[in-house]
PDB file of C-alpha atoms in Angstrom:
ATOM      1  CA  UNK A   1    -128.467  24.977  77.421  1.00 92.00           C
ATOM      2  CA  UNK A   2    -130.111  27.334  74.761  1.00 94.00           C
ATOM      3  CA  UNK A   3    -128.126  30.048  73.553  1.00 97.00           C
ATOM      4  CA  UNK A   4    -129.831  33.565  73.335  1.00 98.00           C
ATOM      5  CA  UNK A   5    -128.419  36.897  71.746  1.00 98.00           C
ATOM      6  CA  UNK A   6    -129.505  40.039  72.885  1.00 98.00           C
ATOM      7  CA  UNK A   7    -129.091  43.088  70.720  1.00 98.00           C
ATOM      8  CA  UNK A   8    -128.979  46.031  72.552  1.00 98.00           C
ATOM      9  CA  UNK A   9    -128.413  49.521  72.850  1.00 98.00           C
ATOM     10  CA  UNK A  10    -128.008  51.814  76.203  1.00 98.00           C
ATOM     11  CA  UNK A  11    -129.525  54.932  74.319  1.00 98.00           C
ATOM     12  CA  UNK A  12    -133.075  52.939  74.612  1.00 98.00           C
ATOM     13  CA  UNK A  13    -135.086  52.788  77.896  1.00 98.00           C
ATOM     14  CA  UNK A  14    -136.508  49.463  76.430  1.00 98.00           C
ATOM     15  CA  UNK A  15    -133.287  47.655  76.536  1.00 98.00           C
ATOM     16  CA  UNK A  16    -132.845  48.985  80.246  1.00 98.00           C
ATOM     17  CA  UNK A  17    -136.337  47.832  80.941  1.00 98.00           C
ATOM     18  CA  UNK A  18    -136.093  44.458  79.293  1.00 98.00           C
ATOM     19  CA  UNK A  19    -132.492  43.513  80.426  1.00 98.00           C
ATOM     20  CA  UNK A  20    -134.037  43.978  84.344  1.00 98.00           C
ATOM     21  CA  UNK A  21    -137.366  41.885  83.666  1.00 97.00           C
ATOM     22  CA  UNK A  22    -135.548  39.481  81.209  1.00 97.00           C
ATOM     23  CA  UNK A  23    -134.493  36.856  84.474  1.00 96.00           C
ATOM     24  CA  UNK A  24    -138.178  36.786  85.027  1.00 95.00           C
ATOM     25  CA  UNK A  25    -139.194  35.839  81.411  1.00 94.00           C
ATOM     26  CA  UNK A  26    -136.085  33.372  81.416  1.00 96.00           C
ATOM     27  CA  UNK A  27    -136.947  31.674  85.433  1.00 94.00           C
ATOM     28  CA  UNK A  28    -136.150  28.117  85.142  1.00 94.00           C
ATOM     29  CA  UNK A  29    -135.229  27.589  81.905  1.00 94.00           C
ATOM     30  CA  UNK A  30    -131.281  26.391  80.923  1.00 95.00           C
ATOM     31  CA  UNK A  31    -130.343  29.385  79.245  1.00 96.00           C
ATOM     32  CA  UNK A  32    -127.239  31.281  78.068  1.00 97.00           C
ATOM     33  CA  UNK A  33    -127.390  35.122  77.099  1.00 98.00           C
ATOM     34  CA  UNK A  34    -125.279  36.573  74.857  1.00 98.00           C
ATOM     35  CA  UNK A  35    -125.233  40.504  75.747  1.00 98.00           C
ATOM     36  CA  UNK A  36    -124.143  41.837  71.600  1.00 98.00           C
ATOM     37  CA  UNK A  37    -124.237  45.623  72.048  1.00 98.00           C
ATOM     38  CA  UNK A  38    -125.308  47.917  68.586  1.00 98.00           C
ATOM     39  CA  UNK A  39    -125.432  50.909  67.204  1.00 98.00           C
ATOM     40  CA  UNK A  40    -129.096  51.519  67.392  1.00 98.00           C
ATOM     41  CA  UNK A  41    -128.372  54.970  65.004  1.00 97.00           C
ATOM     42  CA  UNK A  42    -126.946  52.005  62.231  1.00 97.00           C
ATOM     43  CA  UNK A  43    -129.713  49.536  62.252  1.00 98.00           C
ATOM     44  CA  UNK A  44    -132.001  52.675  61.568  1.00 97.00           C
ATOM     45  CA  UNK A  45    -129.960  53.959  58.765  1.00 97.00           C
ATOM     46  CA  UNK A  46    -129.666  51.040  57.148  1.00 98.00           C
ATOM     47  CA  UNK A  47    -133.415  50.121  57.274  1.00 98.00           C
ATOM     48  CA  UNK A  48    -134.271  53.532  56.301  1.00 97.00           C
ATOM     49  CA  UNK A  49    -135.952  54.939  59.430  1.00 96.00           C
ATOM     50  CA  UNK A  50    -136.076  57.781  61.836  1.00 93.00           C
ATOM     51  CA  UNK A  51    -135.020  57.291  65.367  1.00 93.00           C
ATOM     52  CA  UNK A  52    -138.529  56.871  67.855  1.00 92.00           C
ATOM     53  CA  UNK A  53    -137.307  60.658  69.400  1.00 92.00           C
ATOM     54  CA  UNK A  54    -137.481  62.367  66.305  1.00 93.00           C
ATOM     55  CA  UNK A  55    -140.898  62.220  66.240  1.00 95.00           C
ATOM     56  CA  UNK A  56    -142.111  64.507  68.458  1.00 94.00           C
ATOM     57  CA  UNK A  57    -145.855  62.428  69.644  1.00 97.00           C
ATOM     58  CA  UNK A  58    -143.526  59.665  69.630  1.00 95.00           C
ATOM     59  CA  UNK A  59    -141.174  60.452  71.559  1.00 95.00           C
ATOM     60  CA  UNK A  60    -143.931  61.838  74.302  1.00 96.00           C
ATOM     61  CA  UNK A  61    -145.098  58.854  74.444  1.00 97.00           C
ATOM     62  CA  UNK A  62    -142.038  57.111  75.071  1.00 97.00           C
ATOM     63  CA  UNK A  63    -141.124  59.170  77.608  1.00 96.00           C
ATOM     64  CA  UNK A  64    -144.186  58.818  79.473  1.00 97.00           C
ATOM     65  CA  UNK A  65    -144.385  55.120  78.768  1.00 98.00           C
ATOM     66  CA  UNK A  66    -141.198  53.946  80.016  1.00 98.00           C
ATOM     67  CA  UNK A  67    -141.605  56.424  83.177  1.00 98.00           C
ATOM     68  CA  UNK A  68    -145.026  54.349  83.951  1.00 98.00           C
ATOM     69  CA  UNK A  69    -143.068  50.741  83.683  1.00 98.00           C
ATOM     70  CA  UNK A  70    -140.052  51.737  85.606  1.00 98.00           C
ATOM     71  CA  UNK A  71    -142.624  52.177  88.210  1.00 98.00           C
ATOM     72  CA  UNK A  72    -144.701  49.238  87.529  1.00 97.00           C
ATOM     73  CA  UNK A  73    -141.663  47.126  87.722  1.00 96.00           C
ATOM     74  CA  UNK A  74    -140.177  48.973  90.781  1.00 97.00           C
ATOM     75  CA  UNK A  75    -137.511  50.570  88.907  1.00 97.00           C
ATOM     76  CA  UNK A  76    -135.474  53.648  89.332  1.00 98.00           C
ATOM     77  CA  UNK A  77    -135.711  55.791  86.528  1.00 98.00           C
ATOM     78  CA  UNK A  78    -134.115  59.138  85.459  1.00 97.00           C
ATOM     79  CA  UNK A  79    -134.445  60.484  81.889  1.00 96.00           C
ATOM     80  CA  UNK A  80    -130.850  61.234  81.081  1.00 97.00           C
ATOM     81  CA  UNK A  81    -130.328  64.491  79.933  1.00 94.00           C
ATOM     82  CA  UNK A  82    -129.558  65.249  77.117  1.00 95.00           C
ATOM     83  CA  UNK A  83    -131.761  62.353  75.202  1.00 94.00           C
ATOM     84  CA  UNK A  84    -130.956  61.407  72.850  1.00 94.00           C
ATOM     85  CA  UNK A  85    -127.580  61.299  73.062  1.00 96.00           C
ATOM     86  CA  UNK A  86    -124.432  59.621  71.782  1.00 97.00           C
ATOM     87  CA  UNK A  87    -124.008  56.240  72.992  1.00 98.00           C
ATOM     88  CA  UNK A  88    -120.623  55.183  71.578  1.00 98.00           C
ATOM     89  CA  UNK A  89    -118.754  55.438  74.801  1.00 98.00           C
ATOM     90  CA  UNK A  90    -121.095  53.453  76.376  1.00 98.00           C
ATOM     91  CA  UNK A  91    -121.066  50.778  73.875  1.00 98.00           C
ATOM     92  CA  UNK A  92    -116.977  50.847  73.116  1.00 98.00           C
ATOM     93  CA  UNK A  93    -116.371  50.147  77.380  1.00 98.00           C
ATOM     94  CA  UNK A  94    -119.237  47.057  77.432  1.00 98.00           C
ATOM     95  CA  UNK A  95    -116.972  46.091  74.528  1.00 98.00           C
ATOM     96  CA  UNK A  96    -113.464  46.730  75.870  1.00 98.00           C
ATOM     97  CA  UNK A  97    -115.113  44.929  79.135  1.00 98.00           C
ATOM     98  CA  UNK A  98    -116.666  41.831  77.161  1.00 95.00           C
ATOM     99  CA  UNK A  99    -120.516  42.099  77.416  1.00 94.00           C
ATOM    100  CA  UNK A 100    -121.618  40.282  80.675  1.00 97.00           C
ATOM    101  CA  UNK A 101    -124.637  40.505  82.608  1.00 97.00           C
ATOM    102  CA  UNK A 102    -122.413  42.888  85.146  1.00 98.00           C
ATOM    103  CA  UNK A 103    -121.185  45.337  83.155  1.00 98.00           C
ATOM    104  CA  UNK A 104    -124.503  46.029  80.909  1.00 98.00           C
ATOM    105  CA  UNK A 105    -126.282  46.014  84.407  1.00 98.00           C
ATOM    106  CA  UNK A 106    -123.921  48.836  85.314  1.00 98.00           C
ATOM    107  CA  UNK A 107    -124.267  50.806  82.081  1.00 98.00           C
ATOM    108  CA  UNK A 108    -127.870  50.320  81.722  1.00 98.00           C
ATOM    109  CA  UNK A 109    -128.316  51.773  85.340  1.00 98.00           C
ATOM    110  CA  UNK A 110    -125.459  54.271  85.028  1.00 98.00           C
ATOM    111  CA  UNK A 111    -127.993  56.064  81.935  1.00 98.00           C
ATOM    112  CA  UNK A 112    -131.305  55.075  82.829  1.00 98.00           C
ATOM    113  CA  UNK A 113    -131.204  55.190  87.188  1.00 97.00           C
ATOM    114  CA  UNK A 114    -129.075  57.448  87.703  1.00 95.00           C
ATOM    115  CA  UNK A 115    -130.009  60.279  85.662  1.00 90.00           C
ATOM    116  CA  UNK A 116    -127.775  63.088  84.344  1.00 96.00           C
ATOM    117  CA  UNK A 117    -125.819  63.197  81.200  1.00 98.00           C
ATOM    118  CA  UNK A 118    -124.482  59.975  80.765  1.00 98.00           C
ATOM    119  CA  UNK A 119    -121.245  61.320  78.633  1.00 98.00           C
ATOM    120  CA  UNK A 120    -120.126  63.922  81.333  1.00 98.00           C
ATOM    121  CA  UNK A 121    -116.736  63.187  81.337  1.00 98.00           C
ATOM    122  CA  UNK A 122    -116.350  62.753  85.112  1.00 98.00           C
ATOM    123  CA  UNK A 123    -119.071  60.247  85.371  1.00 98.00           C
ATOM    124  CA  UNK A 124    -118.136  58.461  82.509  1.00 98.00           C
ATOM    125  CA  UNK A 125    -114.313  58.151  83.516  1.00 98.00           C
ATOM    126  CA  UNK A 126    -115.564  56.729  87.273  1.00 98.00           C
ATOM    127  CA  UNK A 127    -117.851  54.515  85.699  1.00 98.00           C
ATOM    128  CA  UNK A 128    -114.727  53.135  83.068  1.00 98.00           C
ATOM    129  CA  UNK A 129    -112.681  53.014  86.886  1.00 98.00           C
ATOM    130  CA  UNK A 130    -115.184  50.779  88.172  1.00 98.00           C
ATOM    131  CA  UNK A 131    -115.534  48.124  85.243  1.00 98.00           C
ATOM    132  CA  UNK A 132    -111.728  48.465  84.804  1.00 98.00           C
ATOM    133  CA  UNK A 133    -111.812  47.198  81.149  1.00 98.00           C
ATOM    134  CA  UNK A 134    -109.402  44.989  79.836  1.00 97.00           C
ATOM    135  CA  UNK A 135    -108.795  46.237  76.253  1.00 98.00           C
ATOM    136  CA  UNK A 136    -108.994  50.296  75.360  1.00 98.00           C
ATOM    137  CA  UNK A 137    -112.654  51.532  74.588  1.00 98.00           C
ATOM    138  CA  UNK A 138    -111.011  54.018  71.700  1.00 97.00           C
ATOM    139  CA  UNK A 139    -108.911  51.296  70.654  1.00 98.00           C
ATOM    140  CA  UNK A 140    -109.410  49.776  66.907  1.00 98.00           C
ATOM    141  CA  UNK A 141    -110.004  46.852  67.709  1.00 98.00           C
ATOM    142  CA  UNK A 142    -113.535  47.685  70.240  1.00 98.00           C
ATOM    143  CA  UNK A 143    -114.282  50.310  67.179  1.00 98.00           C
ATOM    144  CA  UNK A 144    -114.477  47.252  64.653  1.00 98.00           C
ATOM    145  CA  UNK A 145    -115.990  44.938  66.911  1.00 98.00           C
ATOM    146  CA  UNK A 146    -118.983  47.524  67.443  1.00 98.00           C
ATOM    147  CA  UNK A 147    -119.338  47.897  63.823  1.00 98.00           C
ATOM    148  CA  UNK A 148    -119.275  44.351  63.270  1.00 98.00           C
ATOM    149  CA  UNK A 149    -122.149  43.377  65.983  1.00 98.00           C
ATOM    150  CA  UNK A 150    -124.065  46.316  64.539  1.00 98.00           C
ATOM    151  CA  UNK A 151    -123.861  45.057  60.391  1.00 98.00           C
ATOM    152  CA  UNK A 152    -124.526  41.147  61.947  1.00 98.00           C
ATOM    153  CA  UNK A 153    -127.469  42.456  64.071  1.00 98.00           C
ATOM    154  CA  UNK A 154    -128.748  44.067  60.408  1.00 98.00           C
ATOM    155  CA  UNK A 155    -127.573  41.044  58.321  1.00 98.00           C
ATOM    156  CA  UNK A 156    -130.179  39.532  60.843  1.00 98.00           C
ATOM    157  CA  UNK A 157    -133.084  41.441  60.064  1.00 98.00           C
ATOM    158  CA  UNK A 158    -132.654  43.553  64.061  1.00 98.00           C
ATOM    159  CA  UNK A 159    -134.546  46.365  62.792  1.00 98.00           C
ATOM    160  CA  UNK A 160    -134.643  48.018  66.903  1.00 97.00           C
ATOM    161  CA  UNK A 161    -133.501  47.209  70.469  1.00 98.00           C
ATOM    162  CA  UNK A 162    -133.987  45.420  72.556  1.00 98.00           C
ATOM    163  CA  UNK A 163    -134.015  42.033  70.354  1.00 98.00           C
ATOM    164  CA  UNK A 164    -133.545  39.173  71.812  1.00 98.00           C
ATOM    165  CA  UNK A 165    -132.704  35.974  69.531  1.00 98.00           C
ATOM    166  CA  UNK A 166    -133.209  32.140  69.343  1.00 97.00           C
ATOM    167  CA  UNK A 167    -132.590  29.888  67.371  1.00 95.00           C
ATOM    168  CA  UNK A 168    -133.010  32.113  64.178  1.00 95.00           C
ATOM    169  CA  UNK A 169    -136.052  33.925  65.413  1.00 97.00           C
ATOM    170  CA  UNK A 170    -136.262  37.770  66.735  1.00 98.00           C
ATOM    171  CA  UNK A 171    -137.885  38.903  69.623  1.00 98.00           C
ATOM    172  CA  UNK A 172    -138.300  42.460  69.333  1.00 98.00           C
ATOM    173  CA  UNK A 173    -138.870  44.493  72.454  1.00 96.00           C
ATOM    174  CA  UNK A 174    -139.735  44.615  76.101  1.00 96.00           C
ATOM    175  CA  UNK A 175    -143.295  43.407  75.386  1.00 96.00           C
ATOM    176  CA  UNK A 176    -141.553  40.273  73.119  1.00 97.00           C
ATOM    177  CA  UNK A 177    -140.478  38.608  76.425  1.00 97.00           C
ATOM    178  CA  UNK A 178    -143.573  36.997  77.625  1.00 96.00           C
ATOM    179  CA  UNK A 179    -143.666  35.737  73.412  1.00 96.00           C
ATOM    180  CA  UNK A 180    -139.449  34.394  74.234  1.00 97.00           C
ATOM    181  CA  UNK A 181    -140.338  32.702  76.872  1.00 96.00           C
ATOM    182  CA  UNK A 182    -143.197  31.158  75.970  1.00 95.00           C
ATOM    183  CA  UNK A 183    -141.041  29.634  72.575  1.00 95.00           C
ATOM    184  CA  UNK A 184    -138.198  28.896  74.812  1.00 95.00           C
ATOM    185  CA  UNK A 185    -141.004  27.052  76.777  1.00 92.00           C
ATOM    186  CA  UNK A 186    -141.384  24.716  73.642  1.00 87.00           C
ATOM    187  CA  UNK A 187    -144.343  26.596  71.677  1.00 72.00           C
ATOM    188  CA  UNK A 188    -144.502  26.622  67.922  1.00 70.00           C
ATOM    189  CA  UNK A 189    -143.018  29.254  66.142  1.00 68.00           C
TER     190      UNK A 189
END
């Protein structure tokens, strides 16, 4: 079995986009994903760059981009509103739950299908009902966990999410998968 990490954060429609096309790159091959989630705000900072959104033609773009691929791959798709917006809830309760393909699934879809703002307390505190997590998303020890997955992910060279890793190498992005499968498939590097 080949071991795969995937650095992600739910404040990116790419990591919503790649995590539901990502059993398509990975059909047929013995694989195990690791679901590490990050502070996508920290790998910035410490690599010295803006965020996508703050760029105004930029953030068009992505907005208009990832609209056209949630379509092309059948998708629902709701810009959340606001956007951006702060993720750390998010990220503390896949924590407190232990990162599984279930409860990012649920996440991922709570922001990016359903719409909304995804830190409205209501919707949030449901959403915490329903993955009924095992350890406190405020407590310390989820707060140094997230840190720690987000100065490994750095320590790394994960400069954006999605990335996807293997065996030492980065696959950065939703258009990276075809490139992921095609090493996991036994290609050069």
């Amino acid at each position: 079995m080949k071991p795969l990490v995937c650095w992600f954060d739910a404040v990116s429609p790419y990591a919503y986009l790649a995590f539901e096309r990502l059993p398509d790159a990975l059909e047929g091959l013995d694989v195990a994903v690791e679901y590490r989630p990050v502070l996508l705000g920290g790998l910035l900072k410490h690599w010295g760059q803006k965020a996508p959104v703050e760029v105004e033609p930029k953030r068009d773009w992505i907005y208009r981009q990832t609209r056209w691929l949630a379509a092309q791959q059948g998708l629902p798709f709701e810009l959340p509103s606001p956007h951006p917006f702060s993720s750390l809830a998010l990220l503390r309760l896949v924590l407190a739950c232990g990162p599984n393909r279930r409860v990012v699934e649920t996440v991922l879809r709570h922001v990016w299908a359903e719409g909304g703002d995804p830190n409205d307390p209501d919707r949030l505190a449901a959403l915490t009902a329903a993955l009924a997590p095992a350890q406190d998303p405020a407590g310390e020890a989820v707060k140094t966990a997230l840190r720690r997955h987000t100065d490994e992910a750095a320590a790394r060279g994960v400069f954006g999410v999605p990335t996807i890793e293997f065996d030492g190498e980065l696959f950065w992005g939703l258009d990276a998968l075809p490139m992921l499968a095609d090493r996991l498939h036994g290609a050069a590097r």
